[in-house]
Amino acid sequence: ATLHSHGLRLHGFGVKTQGLSDYGPSLYSADSMAWSVDGRRNAPLPGHTHKNCANCPDWALAWRQRVLDAIEKGMTAPRQLSLL
């Protein structure tokens, strides 16, 4: 947050969804390979004929929406503050 407050445009490499909820507002951009791994490990989307959705734009967009929804939910959820 300190670097961000000085106007630096920070990029988060390999940021987890929880991390985006925690410090996403301080980032200018972020990336993750999780969508591709997720697409590789799961069955293709309905109607898709490829072996898996590891490089599928539709899978990537659906994953993006799930992440955005999780971030929004996390940013509005009550937080337990540390006592220490």
CSV table of C-alpha atoms in Angstrom, one decimal:
chain,number,residue,atom,x,y,z
A,1,ALA,CA,0.0,0.0,0.0
A,2,THR,CA,2.9,2.3,0.7
A,3,LEU,CA,4.3,2.0,-2.8
A,4,HIS,CA,0.8,2.4,-4.3
A,5,SER,CA,0.3,5.6,-2.3
A,6,HIS,CA,3.4,7.0,-4.0
A,7,GLY,CA,1.7,6.5,-7.4
A,8,LEU,CA,3.5,3.4,-8.4
A,9,ARG,CA,1.4,1.1,-10.7
A,10,LEU,CA,2.0,-2.3,-9.1
A,11,HIS,CA,1.5,-5.6,-10.8
A,12,GLY,CA,0.7,-8.8,-8.9
A,13,PHE,CA,2.3,-11.9,-10.4
A,14,GLY,CA,0.5,-15.1,-9.7
A,15,VAL,CA,-1.9,-13.5,-7.2
A,16,LYS,CA,-4.5,-15.8,-5.6
A,17,THR,CA,-8.2,-14.8,-5.4
A,18,GLN,CA,-8.0,-14.2,-1.7
A,19,GLY,CA,-5.0,-12.0,-2.3
A,20,LEU,CA,-7.0,-9.9,-4.7
A,21,SER,CA,-9.6,-9.4,-2.1
A,22,ASP,CA,-7.0,-8.5,0.5
A,23,TYR,CA,-4.8,-6.1,-1.4
A,24,GLY,CA,-6.3,-5.8,-4.9
A,25,PRO,CA,-7.1,-2.2,-4.6
A,26,SER,CA,-3.4,-1.4,-4.3
A,27,LEU,CA,-2.6,-3.2,-7.6
A,28,TYR,CA,-2.8,-1.7,-11.0
A,29,SER,CA,-2.9,-5.2,-12.6
A,30,ALA,CA,-2.5,-8.9,-11.7
A,31,ASP,CA,-2.2,-12.2,-13.4
A,32,SER,CA,-2.6,-15.9,-12.6
A,33,MET,CA,-2.2,-19.2,-14.4
A,34,ALA,CA,-5.0,-20.7,-12.2
A,35,TRP,CA,-7.6,-20.4,-14.9
A,36,SER,CA,-5.6,-22.5,-17.3
A,37,VAL,CA,-4.8,-25.2,-14.7
A,38,ASP,CA,-8.5,-25.2,-13.7
A,39,GLY,CA,-9.5,-25.6,-17.3
A,40,ARG,CA,-7.0,-28.4,-17.8
A,41,ARG,CA,-8.2,-30.4,-14.8
A,42,ASN,CA,-11.9,-30.1,-15.4
A,43,ALA,CA,-14.2,-31.4,-18.1
A,44,PRO,CA,-14.7,-29.0,-21.0
A,45,LEU,CA,-17.6,-26.6,-21.0
A,46,PRO,CA,-20.9,-27.9,-22.4
A,47,GLY,CA,-20.8,-27.9,-26.2
A,48,HIS,CA,-17.0,-27.7,-26.4
A,49,THR,CA,-15.3,-30.4,-28.4
A,50,HIS,CA,-11.7,-29.9,-27.4
A,51,LYS,CA,-10.0,-32.2,-24.9
A,52,ASN,CA,-10.0,-29.7,-22.1
A,53,CYS,CA,-10.4,-25.9,-21.7
A,54,ALA,CA,-6.8,-25.1,-20.7
A,55,ASN,CA,-6.5,-22.5,-23.5
A,56,CYS,CA,-10.2,-21.8,-24.0
A,57,PRO,CA,-11.3,-18.1,-24.2
A,58,ASP,CA,-14.8,-19.1,-22.9
A,59,TRP,CA,-13.3,-20.9,-19.9
A,60,ALA,CA,-11.0,-17.9,-19.2
A,61,LEU,CA,-13.9,-15.4,-19.3
A,62,ALA,CA,-16.1,-17.6,-17.0
A,63,TRP,CA,-13.1,-17.9,-14.6
A,64,ARG,CA,-12.6,-14.2,-14.7
A,65,GLN,CA,-16.2,-13.6,-13.8
A,66,ARG,CA,-16.0,-16.0,-10.8
A,67,VAL,CA,-12.9,-14.1,-9.6
A,68,LEU,CA,-14.5,-10.7,-10.0
A,69,ASP,CA,-17.6,-12.0,-8.1
A,70,ALA,CA,-15.3,-13.4,-5.3
A,71,ILE,CA,-13.4,-10.2,-5.0
A,72,GLU,CA,-16.6,-8.1,-4.8
A,73,LYS,CA,-18.0,-10.4,-2.1
A,74,GLY,CA,-14.7,-10.4,-0.2
A,75,MET,CA,-14.4,-6.6,-0.3
A,76,THR,CA,-17.9,-6.2,1.2
A,77,ALA,CA,-17.7,-9.0,3.7
A,78,PRO,CA,-16.9,-8.1,7.3
A,79,ARG,CA,-13.3,-8.6,8.3
A,80,GLN,CA,-11.9,-10.0,11.6
A,81,LEU,CA,-9.3,-7.6,12.8
A,82,SER,CA,-6.1,-8.9,14.4
A,83,LEU,CA,-5.7,-8.2,18.1
A,84,LEU,CA,-1.9,-8.2,17.8
